[in-house]
């Protein structure tokens, strides 16, 4: 099952596409992972969110404006790895010098590795970096990922996304080179060559932060990689881990809720095969247009359940959609709380409304959040970011299916005239024996995970060495630690962020000691940068 179009930000879900059955009693026979994993791209472009929740988008931008920064542009090479005279493009970045203690004090530079979306979105949802910067005397920089937001090669998104030739420069390696060149030039222009850089990133941005620390150790002294599934690649982690964790998140709230959802797929297919069945489903789920097939509804529901697991935060949030605290609990309360005699599909319709219409502002639901049917993440997933997902028959509440590379490859060729390279990322950055790789070649990386987050199944969850540590929380969801602090934060979250801050202080202290800088007495509390 693979989801074709998905919601907001980054970042990125492989969703099932089911074949219609001739008989409702037949088992599902899914077209294997038709489209690429979308759990990351979900954080980048949700037109659905922006269309229905403009006021929430406005509040999100208001939240960003509380941070003082400037928007700048840097001229980047289109291809860092050749010397052809190719056109350059302007990379957008946000920069704040408000709290920077300056080059004389070796003031640190905090850099967030931009994800697969508009950089302002990630800056607005990464309050942790903004909040700790003053105590460190840190500069804050949010560079945007090429081919997203305003950082478009070839002058426009239409031209940049035109074909395989124009999209060929959209790779993780080129993005890391962008970040490295930008940081190097920025430090030179500010006479800050000796100032240490610390990287931050969540989801795909977290993957980039970890990889950049490994590939460019001279550029940054450490990286906080939150919810970074660097192991979600071929033959490394079980491909069913993502959907198993989503399913467990529902089952832990309510077994009956889990069972209702598990039974709903057959009920949905059966209803869709009836005369006027698609019309009935359209009305039942309050869709804005008539269903063309049941696959569309399957994908729409799959998206909701997957993202609910990712943002199953303990307090209300509007990261992907405006949601209550513990949103899965609320979904199951709706499903289980229907009167006796309510059909399975009616229960599911009630439950999914928590995700798509918690505010009650939506009159009908749009199935299409990307009318073009393609975005930058589709390209990345069809080339190097090949993340196989499958669904197991026993532990998953989703229909059983296995990732089929041949079918996936065929669709990528149809869409882009390109063949995926599933082993390239692990060749480039490692992963097959990640513990040995990191222990031998790496240092100063925090991998933070919340075990409610389905991406934790593809993340590093064990300590590797004294300086490469995994900070895990049982109740945490998708890079919750990077979000701004709130009065509702549970103690375990406060402690997680405090530990991260202590580790970053240790990296900086070690760097200053190696540089011969004398530490002021209060540097250990993060209140001041060192002096020379």
Short mmCIF file of C-alpha atoms in Angstrom, two decimals:
data_model
loop_
_atom_site.label_atom_id
_atom_site.label_comp_id
_atom_site.label_asym_id
_atom_site.label_seq_id
_atom_site.Cartn_x
_atom_site.Cartn_y
_atom_site.Cartn_z
CA UNK A 1 0.00 0.00 0.00
CA UNK A 2 1.56 3.22 -0.96
CA UNK A 3 0.26 6.65 -0.58
CA UNK A 4 0.48 8.95 -3.55
CA UNK A 5 -0.08 12.31 -2.02
CA UNK A 6 0.25 13.27 1.57
CA UNK A 7 0.19 16.11 4.01
CA UNK A 8 2.48 18.85 5.15
CA UNK A 9 5.88 18.99 6.06
CA UNK A 10 8.77 17.27 5.75
CA UNK A 11 10.41 15.21 5.93
CA UNK A 12 8.24 12.14 4.43
CA UNK A 13 4.82 7.58 4.11
CA UNK A 14 4.94 4.39 2.17
CA UNK A 15 1.28 3.62 2.05
CA UNK A 16 -0.52 0.70 0.64
CA UNK A 17 -2.35 0.77 -2.69
CA UNK A 18 -4.80 -2.07 -2.79
CA UNK A 19 -6.26 -3.73 -5.81
CA UNK A 20 -10.01 -3.87 -6.04
CA UNK A 21 -11.31 -7.37 -5.58
CA UNK A 22 -13.92 -9.09 -7.64
CA UNK A 23 -15.39 -10.77 -4.56
CA UNK A 24 -15.56 -9.19 -1.14
CA UNK A 25 -14.62 -12.48 0.48
CA UNK A 26 -11.30 -12.63 -1.35
CA UNK A 27 -8.18 -11.68 0.59
CA UNK A 28 -6.33 -8.47 -0.20
CA UNK A 29 -3.84 -8.71 -3.04
CA UNK A 30 -1.95 -5.46 -2.81
CA UNK A 31 0.06 -3.91 -5.59
CA UNK A 32 3.33 -3.87 -3.74
CA UNK A 33 4.77 -0.62 -2.52
CA UNK A 34 3.61 1.30 -5.49
CA UNK A 35 4.94 4.58 -4.34
CA UNK A 36 7.88 5.52 -2.18
CA UNK A 37 7.82 5.82 1.59
CA UNK A 38 6.02 9.02 2.43
CA UNK A 39 6.47 9.24 6.16
CA UNK A 40 9.09 11.92 5.60
CA UNK A 41 7.47 13.92 2.82
CA UNK A 42 4.42 14.32 4.97
CA UNK A 43 6.17 17.19 6.71
CA UNK A 44 6.77 19.23 3.62
CA UNK A 45 3.86 20.21 1.48
CA UNK A 46 0.44 19.55 2.88
CA UNK A 47 -1.83 21.51 0.64
CA UNK A 48 -4.66 19.82 2.51
CA UNK A 49 -3.54 21.44 5.72
CA UNK A 50 -3.00 24.85 4.17
CA UNK A 51 -6.30 24.68 2.29
CA UNK A 52 -8.44 23.84 5.28
CA UNK A 53 -6.50 25.43 8.12
CA UNK A 54 -5.17 28.77 6.92
CA UNK A 55 -5.80 30.35 10.32
CA UNK A 56 -3.64 27.65 11.95
CA UNK A 57 -0.97 28.27 9.34
CA UNK A 58 -1.16 31.96 10.26
CA UNK A 59 -0.66 31.13 13.93
CA UNK A 60 2.29 28.96 13.02
CA UNK A 61 3.95 31.84 11.20
CA UNK A 62 3.18 34.08 14.14
CA UNK A 63 5.04 31.59 16.31
CA UNK A 64 8.06 31.90 14.03
CA UNK A 65 7.99 35.69 14.22
CA UNK A 66 8.68 35.54 17.95
CA UNK A 67 12.23 34.56 16.97
CA UNK A 68 14.40 37.41 15.67
CA UNK A 69 16.11 36.42 12.43
CA UNK A 70 16.92 37.65 8.94
CA UNK A 71 16.21 35.88 5.67
CA UNK A 72 19.27 35.71 3.42
CA UNK A 73 20.19 34.01 0.15
CA UNK A 74 23.44 32.31 -0.84
CA UNK A 75 24.52 31.50 -4.39
CA UNK A 76 25.12 27.76 -4.62
CA UNK A 77 26.63 25.58 -7.33
CA UNK A 78 24.06 23.35 -8.95
CA UNK A 79 26.57 20.48 -8.94
CA UNK A 80 29.28 20.48 -6.29
CA UNK A 81 30.93 17.40 -7.75
CA UNK A 82 31.75 18.51 -11.25
CA UNK A 83 33.45 21.54 -12.77
CA UNK A 84 31.02 22.14 -15.58
CA UNK A 85 29.74 25.69 -15.92
CA UNK A 86 26.20 24.99 -14.78
CA UNK A 87 23.68 27.60 -13.63
CA UNK A 88 23.78 28.53 -9.94
CA UNK A 89 20.75 28.97 -7.70
CA UNK A 90 19.94 30.95 -4.58
CA UNK A 91 19.67 28.96 -1.38
CA UNK A 92 17.52 30.62 1.25
CA UNK A 93 18.59 30.55 4.87
CA UNK A 94 17.35 32.09 8.09
CA UNK A 95 19.99 33.52 10.41
CA UNK A 96 19.90 35.02 13.89
CA UNK A 97 22.87 36.82 15.42
CA UNK A 98 20.79 38.16 18.31
CA UNK A 99 22.43 36.05 21.01
CA UNK A 100 25.73 35.24 19.31
CA UNK A 101 28.69 36.05 21.55
CA UNK A 102 30.83 36.63 18.45
CA UNK A 103 34.08 35.30 17.02
CA UNK A 104 36.28 36.68 19.80
CA UNK A 105 34.37 34.55 22.28
CA UNK A 106 34.31 31.56 19.92
CA UNK A 107 30.53 31.79 19.99
CA UNK A 108 29.03 28.52 18.69
CA UNK A 109 26.91 28.26 15.57
CA UNK A 110 23.76 26.13 15.73
CA UNK A 111 22.73 24.89 12.28
CA UNK A 112 19.48 23.07 11.56
CA UNK A 113 19.76 20.83 8.50
CA UNK A 114 16.76 21.74 6.37
CA UNK A 115 14.30 18.98 5.46
CA UNK A 116 12.13 18.29 2.45
CA UNK A 117 10.03 21.45 2.75
CA UNK A 118 9.81 25.18 3.36
CA UNK A 119 12.50 26.12 5.89
CA UNK A 120 10.19 28.51 7.73
CA UNK A 121 7.98 25.56 8.62
CA UNK A 122 10.85 23.72 10.28
CA UNK A 123 12.14 26.85 11.99
CA UNK A 124 8.69 27.44 13.47
CA UNK A 125 8.58 23.88 14.82
CA UNK A 126 12.11 23.64 16.20
CA UNK A 127 11.79 25.80 19.28
CA UNK A 128 14.44 23.81 21.16
CA UNK A 129 17.25 25.31 19.05
CA UNK A 130 15.97 28.86 19.48
CA UNK A 131 15.44 28.39 23.20
CA UNK A 132 18.87 27.06 24.09
CA UNK A 133 20.80 29.45 21.82
CA UNK A 134 20.88 32.39 24.31
CA UNK A 135 22.48 30.36 27.11
CA UNK A 136 25.21 29.21 24.73
CA UNK A 137 25.72 32.60 23.09
CA UNK A 138 24.96 30.83 19.82
CA UNK A 139 24.23 32.02 16.33
CA UNK A 140 21.25 30.20 14.78
CA UNK A 141 21.13 29.24 11.09
CA UNK A 142 18.35 27.40 9.27
CA UNK A 143 19.50 26.64 5.69
CA UNK A 144 16.81 25.44 3.28
CA UNK A 145 17.17 22.16 1.40
CA UNK A 146 17.64 22.55 -2.35
CA UNK A 147 14.50 22.01 -4.47
CA UNK A 148 12.21 22.95 -1.57
CA UNK A 149 10.64 26.19 -0.42
CA UNK A 150 12.28 29.10 -2.22
CA UNK A 151 15.57 27.32 -2.93
CA UNK A 152 14.70 26.29 -6.48
CA UNK A 153 17.30 25.65 -9.15
CA UNK A 154 16.45 26.67 -12.71
CA UNK A 155 14.39 29.62 -11.52
CA UNK A 156 11.12 27.94 -10.59
CA UNK A 157 9.64 24.73 -9.24
CA UNK A 158 8.05 24.04 -12.60
CA UNK A 159 11.45 24.11 -14.31
CA UNK A 160 13.29 22.38 -11.46
CA UNK A 161 10.80 19.48 -11.42
CA UNK A 162 10.52 19.29 -15.19
CA UNK A 163 12.25 15.96 -15.81
CA UNK A 164 14.97 13.58 -14.64
CA UNK A 165 17.68 15.82 -16.06
CA UNK A 166 16.64 18.86 -14.03
CA UNK A 167 15.85 16.79 -10.91
CA UNK A 168 19.13 14.89 -11.03
CA UNK A 169 20.79 17.39 -8.68
CA UNK A 170 18.27 16.70 -5.92
CA UNK A 171 20.27 14.33 -3.71
CA UNK A 172 21.26 14.13 -0.06
CA UNK A 173 24.92 14.44 -1.01
CA UNK A 174 24.34 17.70 -2.89
CA UNK A 175 22.28 19.02 0.03
CA UNK A 176 25.06 18.24 2.52
CA UNK A 177 27.53 19.99 0.24
CA UNK A 178 25.21 23.02 0.15
CA UNK A 179 25.16 23.16 3.94
CA UNK A 180 28.93 22.75 4.17
CA UNK A 181 29.72 25.42 1.60
CA UNK A 182 27.24 27.84 3.17
CA UNK A 183 28.65 27.31 6.67
CA UNK A 184 32.24 27.68 5.47
CA UNK A 185 31.51 30.92 3.63
CA UNK A 186 29.41 32.31 6.47
CA UNK A 187 32.19 31.68 8.97
CA UNK A 188 34.75 33.26 6.69
CA UNK A 189 32.65 36.37 6.15
CA UNK A 190 32.09 36.78 9.90
CA UNK A 191 35.75 36.07 10.79
CA UNK A 192 34.38 33.09 12.70
CA UNK A 193 36.52 30.29 11.28
CA UNK A 194 37.35 29.02 14.79
CA UNK A 195 33.74 29.05 16.02
CA UNK A 196 32.36 25.52 16.57
CA UNK A 197 29.27 24.34 14.67
CA UNK A 198 26.64 22.05 16.15
CA UNK A 199 24.10 20.42 13.80
CA UNK A 200 20.45 19.72 14.53
CA UNK A 201 17.82 17.91 12.51
CA UNK A 202 14.59 15.95 12.80
CA UNK A 203 13.31 13.12 10.58
CA UNK A 204 15.03 13.45 7.18
CA UNK A 205 16.79 16.52 8.57
CA UNK A 206 18.04 14.32 11.41
CA UNK A 207 19.39 11.83 8.89
CA UNK A 208 21.21 14.67 7.15
CA UNK A 209 22.62 15.93 10.45
CA UNK A 210 24.03 12.50 11.33
CA UNK A 211 25.40 11.92 7.83
CA UNK A 212 26.96 15.37 7.72
CA UNK A 213 28.77 14.75 10.98
CA UNK A 214 30.19 11.57 9.45
CA UNK A 215 31.02 13.00 6.01
CA UNK A 216 32.15 16.48 7.06
CA UNK A 217 33.59 16.07 10.59
CA UNK A 218 35.72 19.18 10.10
CA UNK A 219 32.65 21.33 9.46
CA UNK A 220 30.70 20.52 12.64
CA UNK A 221 31.77 19.21 16.04
CA UNK A 222 28.55 17.31 16.78
CA UNK A 223 25.00 16.54 15.70
CA UNK A 224 21.63 16.02 17.37
CA UNK A 225 19.72 13.66 15.07
CA UNK A 226 16.14 13.34 16.28
CA UNK A 227 13.81 10.66 14.90
CA UNK A 228 16.35 9.95 12.17
CA UNK A 229 15.65 6.59 10.43
CA UNK A 230 19.10 6.10 8.92
CA UNK A 231 18.58 2.32 9.06
CA UNK A 232 15.26 2.19 7.19
CA UNK A 233 16.95 0.77 4.10
CA UNK A 234 17.32 -2.55 2.37
CA UNK A 235 18.06 -5.56 4.60
CA UNK A 236 18.93 -3.59 7.73
CA UNK A 237 15.79 -3.41 9.88
CA UNK A 238 12.59 -5.44 9.49
CA UNK A 239 10.48 -3.65 6.86
CA UNK A 240 7.32 -4.24 8.88
CA UNK A 241 8.60 -2.25 11.88
CA UNK A 242 6.97 1.03 10.82
CA UNK A 243 3.43 -0.31 10.53
CA UNK A 244 3.86 -2.58 13.54
CA UNK A 245 4.65 0.45 15.71
CA UNK A 246 1.71 2.42 14.29
CA UNK A 247 -0.52 -0.56 15.07
CA UNK A 248 0.86 -0.98 18.58
CA UNK A 249 0.19 2.70 19.28
CA UNK A 250 -3.49 2.04 18.63
CA UNK A 251 -3.60 -1.33 20.38
CA UNK A 252 -2.10 0.11 23.58
CA UNK A 253 -5.02 2.53 23.76
CA UNK A 254 -7.75 0.05 22.87
CA UNK A 255 -7.78 -3.51 21.56
CA UNK A 256 -11.29 -3.05 20.22
CA UNK A 257 -10.19 0.10 18.37
CA UNK A 258 -7.30 -1.83 16.83
CA UNK A 259 -9.63 -4.66 15.81
CA UNK A 260 -12.19 -2.27 14.29
CA UNK A 261 -9.56 -0.64 12.11
CA UNK A 262 -8.13 -4.03 11.15
CA UNK A 263 -11.58 -5.21 10.07
CA UNK A 264 -12.41 -1.99 8.25
CA UNK A 265 -10.31 -2.66 5.15
CA UNK A 266 -12.36 -5.68 4.07
CA UNK A 267 -15.55 -3.80 4.93
CA UNK A 268 -14.39 -0.87 2.81
CA UNK A 269 -13.56 -3.05 -0.22
CA UNK A 270 -16.84 -4.91 0.14
CA UNK A 271 -18.87 -1.69 0.28
CA UNK A 272 -17.02 -0.26 -2.70
CA UNK A 273 -17.99 -3.25 -4.87
CA UNK A 274 -21.70 -2.76 -4.30
CA UNK A 275 -23.89 -0.87 -6.71
CA UNK A 276 -23.54 2.81 -5.75
CA UNK A 277 -21.02 1.67 -3.12
CA UNK A 278 -18.48 4.35 -3.98
CA UNK A 279 -21.20 7.00 -3.70
CA UNK A 280 -22.18 5.62 -0.30
CA UNK A 281 -18.55 5.73 0.88
CA UNK A 282 -18.22 9.28 -0.45
CA UNK A 283 -21.19 10.36 1.68
CA UNK A 284 -20.19 8.34 4.73
CA UNK A 285 -16.72 9.87 4.85
CA UNK A 286 -17.92 13.35 3.81
CA UNK A 287 -15.59 13.60 0.83
CA UNK A 288 -15.65 16.69 -1.38
CA UNK A 289 -15.71 14.71 -4.59
CA UNK A 290 -16.93 11.31 -5.69
CA UNK A 291 -14.56 8.42 -5.00
CA UNK A 292 -13.04 6.97 -8.16
CA UNK A 293 -12.02 3.75 -6.43
CA UNK A 294 -11.56 2.37 -2.94
CA UNK A 295 -7.78 2.74 -3.12
CA UNK A 296 -8.11 6.49 -2.71
CA UNK A 297 -9.97 6.06 0.57
CA UNK A 298 -7.56 3.38 1.76
CA UNK A 299 -4.62 5.74 1.21
CA UNK A 300 -6.42 8.61 2.92
CA UNK A 301 -7.13 6.52 6.01
CA UNK A 302 -3.64 5.02 6.04
CA UNK A 303 -2.15 8.52 6.00
CA UNK A 304 -4.21 9.57 8.98
CA UNK A 305 -3.29 6.55 11.12
CA UNK A 306 0.41 6.79 10.25
CA UNK A 307 0.67 10.50 10.99
CA UNK A 308 -1.38 10.15 14.16
CA UNK A 309 1.27 7.73 15.41
CA UNK A 310 4.05 10.12 14.47
CA UNK A 311 2.52 13.12 16.23
CA UNK A 312 0.97 11.28 19.16
CA UNK A 313 2.11 14.09 21.44
CA UNK A 314 0.99 14.39 25.08
CA UNK A 315 -0.47 17.87 24.53
CA UNK A 316 -2.39 19.66 21.73
CA UNK A 317 -0.32 20.54 18.67
CA UNK A 318 -0.68 21.79 15.12
CA UNK A 319 2.51 20.38 13.61
CA UNK A 320 0.79 18.39 10.87
CA UNK A 321 -2.85 19.06 11.66
CA UNK A 322 -4.53 20.76 14.60
CA UNK A 323 -4.80 17.86 17.04
CA UNK A 324 -5.68 17.28 20.68
CA UNK A 325 -3.21 15.84 23.16
CA UNK A 326 -2.87 12.06 22.94
CA UNK A 327 -4.69 12.10 19.56
CA UNK A 328 -4.74 8.31 19.11
CA UNK A 329 -6.54 8.03 22.43
CA UNK A 330 -9.14 10.46 21.11
CA UNK A 331 -9.52 8.55 17.84
CA UNK A 332 -10.12 5.31 19.69
CA UNK A 333 -12.53 7.03 22.06
CA UNK A 334 -14.58 8.11 19.04
CA UNK A 335 -14.44 4.67 17.42
CA UNK A 336 -15.29 2.78 20.60
CA UNK A 337 -17.84 5.31 21.79
CA UNK A 338 -20.29 4.94 18.90
CA UNK A 339 -23.73 3.57 19.85
CA UNK A 340 -24.37 -0.16 19.55
CA UNK A 341 -25.28 -1.11 16.01
CA UNK A 342 -22.94 1.44 14.44
CA UNK A 343 -21.19 -0.13 11.45
CA UNK A 344 -17.44 -0.62 11.29
CA UNK A 345 -17.08 1.97 8.54
CA UNK A 346 -19.19 4.52 10.38
CA UNK A 347 -17.01 4.04 13.45
CA UNK A 348 -13.85 4.54 11.38
CA UNK A 349 -15.36 7.65 9.80
CA UNK A 350 -15.99 9.09 13.26
CA UNK A 351 -12.47 8.28 14.38
CA UNK A 352 -10.60 9.72 11.41
CA UNK A 353 -12.41 13.02 11.90
CA UNK A 354 -10.14 13.63 14.90
CA UNK A 355 -7.21 13.83 12.50
CA UNK A 356 -8.76 15.61 9.54
CA UNK A 357 -11.27 17.83 11.33
CA UNK A 358 -10.50 18.23 15.03
CA UNK A 359 -11.38 21.92 14.87
CA UNK A 360 -14.74 21.23 13.22
CA UNK A 361 -14.00 23.79 10.49
CA UNK A 362 -14.03 21.40 7.55
CA UNK A 363 -17.30 20.77 5.71
CA UNK A 364 -15.93 18.10 3.42
CA UNK A 365 -12.59 16.37 2.95
CA UNK A 366 -10.24 16.73 -0.01
CA UNK A 367 -8.53 13.51 -1.00
CA UNK A 368 -5.93 15.25 -3.16
CA UNK A 369 -3.33 17.27 -1.32
CA UNK A 370 -0.91 17.33 -4.24
CA UNK A 371 -2.79 17.97 -7.51
CA UNK A 372 0.40 17.50 -9.53
CA UNK A 373 0.90 14.01 -8.12
CA UNK A 374 4.61 14.59 -7.63
CA UNK A 375 6.90 16.46 -5.29
CA UNK A 376 10.58 16.49 -4.52
CA UNK A 377 10.38 13.62 -2.08
CA UNK A 378 8.83 11.35 -4.70
CA UNK A 379 11.96 11.90 -6.76
CA UNK A 380 14.28 11.32 -3.82
CA UNK A 381 12.46 8.12 -2.89
CA UNK A 382 12.58 6.91 -6.49
CA UNK A 383 16.34 7.42 -6.70
CA UNK A 384 18.32 6.96 -3.47
CA UNK A 385 15.91 7.15 -0.51
CA UNK A 386 14.41 3.72 -1.10
CA UNK A 387 12.91 2.71 2.25
CA UNK A 388 11.08 -0.62 2.03
CA UNK A 389 7.99 -0.99 4.19
CA UNK A 390 5.71 -3.97 4.58
CA UNK A 391 2.74 -4.98 6.71
CA UNK A 392 2.63 -8.24 8.66
CA UNK A 393 -0.56 -10.33 8.92
CA UNK A 394 -0.59 -10.79 12.69
CA UNK A 395 0.84 -7.71 14.37
CA UNK A 396 -0.35 -5.02 11.96
CA UNK A 397 -3.81 -3.46 11.78
CA UNK A 398 -3.15 -2.69 8.10
CA UNK A 399 -3.74 -5.13 5.24
CA UNK A 400 -0.93 -7.63 4.73
CA UNK A 401 1.51 -6.77 1.99
CA UNK A 402 5.16 -7.17 1.09
CA UNK A 403 7.38 -4.56 -0.48
CA UNK A 404 7.87 -5.47 -4.14
CA UNK A 405 10.88 -3.72 -5.61
CA UNK A 406 9.99 -4.61 -9.21
CA UNK A 407 6.59 -2.94 -9.00
CA UNK A 408 8.12 0.04 -7.23
CA UNK A 409 10.83 0.30 -9.89
CA UNK A 410 8.24 0.16 -12.64
CA UNK A 411 6.30 3.10 -11.24
CA UNK A 412 9.44 5.16 -10.74
CA UNK A 413 10.30 4.58 -14.38
CA UNK A 414 6.78 5.57 -15.41
CA UNK A 415 6.88 8.76 -13.35
CA UNK A 416 10.46 9.90 -13.82
CA UNK A 417 12.23 7.64 -16.34
CA UNK A 418 14.64 6.74 -13.57
CA UNK A 419 15.63 3.49 -11.86
CA UNK A 420 15.98 3.45 -8.04
CA UNK A 421 19.35 2.60 -6.50
CA UNK A 422 18.38 0.98 -3.20
CA UNK A 423 21.96 0.34 -2.06
CA UNK A 424 23.45 3.73 -2.84
CA UNK A 425 22.65 5.48 0.45
CA UNK A 426 24.15 2.70 2.55
CA UNK A 427 27.19 2.61 0.25
CA UNK A 428 27.60 6.34 0.67
CA UNK A 429 26.84 6.76 4.37
CA UNK A 430 26.98 3.24 5.86
CA UNK A 431 24.26 1.36 7.68
CA UNK A 432 24.72 -2.37 7.16
CA UNK A 433 26.92 -2.64 10.25
CA UNK A 434 26.07 0.71 11.75
CA UNK A 435 27.39 0.01 15.24
CA UNK A 436 30.86 -0.82 13.94
CA UNK A 437 30.80 2.02 11.41
CA UNK A 438 29.85 4.63 13.98
CA UNK A 439 32.16 3.30 16.68
CA UNK A 440 35.12 3.20 14.30
CA UNK A 441 34.60 6.39 12.33
CA UNK A 442 32.14 8.55 14.24
CA UNK A 443 31.85 10.67 17.36
CA UNK A 444 29.63 13.30 18.95
CA UNK A 445 26.18 12.28 17.71
CA UNK A 446 22.97 12.13 19.72
CA UNK A 447 20.29 9.87 18.26
CA UNK A 448 17.05 10.76 20.06
CA UNK A 449 13.96 8.61 19.69
CA UNK A 450 10.46 8.28 21.02
CA UNK A 451 9.17 4.73 20.91
CA UNK A 452 5.65 5.82 19.97
CA UNK A 453 7.16 7.18 16.75
CA UNK A 454 7.01 4.55 13.97
CA UNK A 455 10.26 5.94 12.58
CA UNK A 456 12.06 4.74 15.69
CA UNK A 457 12.03 1.28 14.09
CA UNK A 458 14.62 2.51 11.59
CA UNK A 459 16.64 4.63 13.99
CA UNK A 460 19.72 4.05 16.13
CA UNK A 461 18.35 3.16 19.57
CA UNK A 462 21.45 1.85 21.35
CA UNK A 463 24.48 3.68 22.67
CA UNK A 464 27.41 3.19 20.33
CA UNK A 465 30.22 4.75 22.33
CA UNK A 466 30.80 7.35 25.02
CA UNK A 467 30.19 10.12 22.49
CA UNK A 468 27.57 8.52 20.23
CA UNK A 469 24.53 8.04 22.40
CA UNK A 470 20.89 7.08 21.96
CA UNK A 471 18.38 8.95 24.11
CA UNK A 472 15.12 7.01 24.07
CA UNK A 473 11.76 7.81 25.63
CA UNK A 474 8.93 5.30 25.89
CA UNK A 475 6.19 7.92 25.48
CA UNK A 476 7.88 10.18 22.93
CA UNK A 477 6.64 10.69 19.39
CA UNK A 478 8.21 12.20 16.26
CA UNK A 479 11.10 14.55 17.21
CA UNK A 480 9.10 15.91 20.10
CA UNK A 481 12.34 16.94 21.79
CA UNK A 482 13.00 19.55 19.09
CA UNK A 483 9.70 21.29 19.64
CA UNK A 484 9.39 24.38 21.83
CA UNK A 485 9.03 23.82 25.56
CA UNK A 486 5.54 24.18 26.99
CA UNK A 487 4.03 24.25 30.45
CA UNK A 488 2.45 20.87 29.68
CA UNK A 489 5.75 19.09 29.00
CA UNK A 490 5.96 15.85 31.02
CA UNK A 491 9.00 15.37 33.24
CA UNK A 492 10.57 12.77 30.95
CA UNK A 493 10.59 15.27 28.09
CA UNK A 494 12.11 18.01 30.24
CA UNK A 495 14.79 15.54 31.31
CA UNK A 496 15.46 14.43 27.74
CA UNK A 497 16.08 18.01 26.60
CA UNK A 498 18.23 18.69 29.66
CA UNK A 499 20.38 15.66 28.84
CA UNK A 500 20.76 16.80 25.24
CA UNK A 501 21.82 20.24 26.43
CA UNK A 502 24.41 18.73 28.78
CA UNK A 503 25.86 16.58 25.99
CA UNK A 504 26.14 19.58 23.66
CA UNK A 505 27.89 21.54 26.44
CA UNK A 506 30.36 18.67 26.78
CA UNK A 507 31.12 18.76 23.04
CA UNK A 508 31.74 22.48 23.22
CA UNK A 509 33.84 22.23 26.39
CA UNK A 510 36.04 19.58 24.77
CA UNK A 511 36.42 21.74 21.67
CA UNK A 512 37.35 24.84 23.66
CA UNK A 513 39.82 22.88 25.73
CA UNK A 514 41.45 21.55 22.57
CA UNK A 515 41.67 25.11 21.22
CA UNK A 516 43.31 26.30 24.41
CA UNK A 517 40.41 28.54 25.34
CA UNK A 518 39.99 29.25 29.02
CA UNK A 519 36.47 28.50 30.19
CA UNK A 520 34.66 31.07 32.25
CA UNK A 521 33.32 29.75 35.51
CA UNK A 522 29.72 29.68 34.37
CA UNK A 523 30.27 28.01 31.02
CA UNK A 524 29.34 24.65 32.52
CA UNK A 525 25.81 25.95 33.01
CA UNK A 526 25.68 27.03 29.39
CA UNK A 527 25.42 30.71 30.32
CA UNK A 528 28.45 32.02 28.53
CA UNK A 529 30.91 31.23 25.77
CA UNK A 530 34.62 30.86 26.55
CA UNK A 531 37.28 33.50 26.29
CA UNK A 532 40.68 33.11 24.74
#
